[in-house]
Short mmCIF file of C-alpha atoms in Angstrom, two decimals:
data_model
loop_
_atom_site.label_atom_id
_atom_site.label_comp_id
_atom_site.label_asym_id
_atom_site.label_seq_id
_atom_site.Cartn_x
_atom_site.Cartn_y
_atom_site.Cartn_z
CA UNK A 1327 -46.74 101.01 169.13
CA UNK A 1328 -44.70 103.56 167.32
CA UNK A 1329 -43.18 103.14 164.02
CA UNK A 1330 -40.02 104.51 162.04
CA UNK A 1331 -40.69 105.27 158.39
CA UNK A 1332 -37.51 106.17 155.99
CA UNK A 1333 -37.12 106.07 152.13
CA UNK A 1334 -34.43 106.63 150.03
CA UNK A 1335 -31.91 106.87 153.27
CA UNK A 1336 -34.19 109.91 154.39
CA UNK A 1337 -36.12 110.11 157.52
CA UNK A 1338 -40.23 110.36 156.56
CA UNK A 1339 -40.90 110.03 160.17
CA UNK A 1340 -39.97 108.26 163.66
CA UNK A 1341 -43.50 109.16 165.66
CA UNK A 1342 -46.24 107.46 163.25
CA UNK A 1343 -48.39 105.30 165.63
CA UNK A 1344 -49.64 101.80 164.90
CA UNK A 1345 -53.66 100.73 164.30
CA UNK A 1346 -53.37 97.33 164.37
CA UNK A 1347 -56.47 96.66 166.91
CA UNK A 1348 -59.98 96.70 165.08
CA UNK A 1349 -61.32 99.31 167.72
CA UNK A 1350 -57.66 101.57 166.39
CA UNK A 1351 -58.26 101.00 162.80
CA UNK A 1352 -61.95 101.82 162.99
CA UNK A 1353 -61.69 104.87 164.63
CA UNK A 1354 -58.52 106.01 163.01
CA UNK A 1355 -58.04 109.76 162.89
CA UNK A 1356 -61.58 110.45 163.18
CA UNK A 1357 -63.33 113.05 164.94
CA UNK A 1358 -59.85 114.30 166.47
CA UNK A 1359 -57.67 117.44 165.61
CA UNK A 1360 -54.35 117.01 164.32
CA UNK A 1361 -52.42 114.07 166.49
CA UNK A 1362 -50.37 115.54 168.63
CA UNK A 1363 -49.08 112.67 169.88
CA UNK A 1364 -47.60 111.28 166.60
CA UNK A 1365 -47.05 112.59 163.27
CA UNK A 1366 -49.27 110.43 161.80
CA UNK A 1367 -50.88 106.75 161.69
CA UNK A 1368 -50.63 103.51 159.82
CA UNK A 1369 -53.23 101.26 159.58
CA UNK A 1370 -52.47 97.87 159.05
CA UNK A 1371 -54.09 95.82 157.32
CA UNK A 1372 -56.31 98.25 154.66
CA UNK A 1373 -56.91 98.73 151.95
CA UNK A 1374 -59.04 101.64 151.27
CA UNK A 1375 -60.00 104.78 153.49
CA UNK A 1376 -62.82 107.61 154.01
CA UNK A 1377 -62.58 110.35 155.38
CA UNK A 1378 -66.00 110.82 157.10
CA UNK A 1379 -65.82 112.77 160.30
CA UNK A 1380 -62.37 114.25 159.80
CA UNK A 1381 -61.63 117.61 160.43
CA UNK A 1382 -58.21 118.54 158.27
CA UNK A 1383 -57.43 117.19 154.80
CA UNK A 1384 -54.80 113.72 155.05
CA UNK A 1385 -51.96 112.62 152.88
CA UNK A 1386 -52.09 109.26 152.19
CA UNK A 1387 -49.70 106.29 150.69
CA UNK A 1388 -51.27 102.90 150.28
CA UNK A 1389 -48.13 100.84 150.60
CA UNK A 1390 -47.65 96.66 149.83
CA UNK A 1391 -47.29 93.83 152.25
CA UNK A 1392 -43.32 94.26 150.95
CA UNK A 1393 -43.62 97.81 151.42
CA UNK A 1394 -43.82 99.22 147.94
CA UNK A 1395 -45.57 102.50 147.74
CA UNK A 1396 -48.64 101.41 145.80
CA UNK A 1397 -50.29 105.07 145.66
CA UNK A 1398 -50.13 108.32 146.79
CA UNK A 1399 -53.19 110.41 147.61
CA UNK A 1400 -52.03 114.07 148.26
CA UNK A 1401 -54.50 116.40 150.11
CA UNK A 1402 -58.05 114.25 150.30
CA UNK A 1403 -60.47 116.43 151.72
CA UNK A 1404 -62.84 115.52 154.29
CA UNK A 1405 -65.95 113.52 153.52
CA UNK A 1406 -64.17 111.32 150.53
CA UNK A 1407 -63.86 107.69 150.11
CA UNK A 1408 -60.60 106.35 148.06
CA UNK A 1409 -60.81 103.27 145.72
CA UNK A 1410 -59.57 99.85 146.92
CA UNK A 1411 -56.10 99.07 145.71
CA UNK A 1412 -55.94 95.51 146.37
CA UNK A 1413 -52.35 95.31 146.21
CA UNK A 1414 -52.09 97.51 149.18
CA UNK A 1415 -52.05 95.83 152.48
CA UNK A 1416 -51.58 99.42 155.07
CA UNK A 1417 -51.95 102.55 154.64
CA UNK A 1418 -50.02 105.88 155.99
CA UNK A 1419 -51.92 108.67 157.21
CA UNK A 1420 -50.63 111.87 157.46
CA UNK A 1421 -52.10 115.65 157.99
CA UNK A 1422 -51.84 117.54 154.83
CA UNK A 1423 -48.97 118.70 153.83
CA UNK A 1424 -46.41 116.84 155.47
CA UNK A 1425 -45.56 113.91 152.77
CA UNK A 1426 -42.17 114.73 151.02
CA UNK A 1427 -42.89 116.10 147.86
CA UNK A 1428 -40.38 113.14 146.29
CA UNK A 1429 -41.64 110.45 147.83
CA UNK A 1430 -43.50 108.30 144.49
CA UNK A 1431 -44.99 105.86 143.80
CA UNK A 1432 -43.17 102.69 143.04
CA UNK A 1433 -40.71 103.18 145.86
CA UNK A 1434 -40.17 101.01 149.09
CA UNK A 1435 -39.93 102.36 152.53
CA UNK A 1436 -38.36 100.80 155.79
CA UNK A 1437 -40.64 100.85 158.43
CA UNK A 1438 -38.97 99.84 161.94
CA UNK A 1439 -40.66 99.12 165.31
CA UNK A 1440 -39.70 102.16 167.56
#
């Protein structure tokens, strides 16, 4: 499943693909290059990430079951681990790079089925 992602009336994305399955959210963006097949991916539900067996840095946004932005993680290199924010319920992958510099924490997004 693809999703839509805007904030603030701007577009973040309309290609971010789905994990929902545990096999999906287990493998993630692991071992891969850049997707080329979507921009980036949301897991759903989680709570935390590594990035063990990645091979590009990821920006990432922790976001709430109401779909707050709950943190921002800009540029994690490969082979980290983030905290657990436990008021996160998905997270937002995306290569480095390509989160909008004014996206913050604190705002909500609309994500739409696409």
């Amino acid at each position: 499943m693809k999703l839509k992602i805007s904030y603030q009336g701007k577009l973040l994305s309309s290609n971010i693909k789905l994990a929902e399955s545990f096999g999906d959210r287990l493998i993630g963006l692991m071992f891969g290059e850049k997707p080329n097949d979507a921009d980036g991916l949301m897991i759903d539900p989680c709570r935390s990430i590594h990035t063990c067996f990645m091979k590009y840095s990821l920006d990432v946004v922790f976001i709430s079951s109401k779909n707050q932005v709950i943190k921002i993680i800009r540029d994690i290199r490969p082979w980290r681990m983030t905290w657990i924010y436990f008021r996160a319920n998905k997270t937002l992958e995306l290569p480095a790079g390509k989160l909008p510099s004014d996206l913050k924490e604190g705002e909500f997004l609309e994500i739409v089925n696409v």
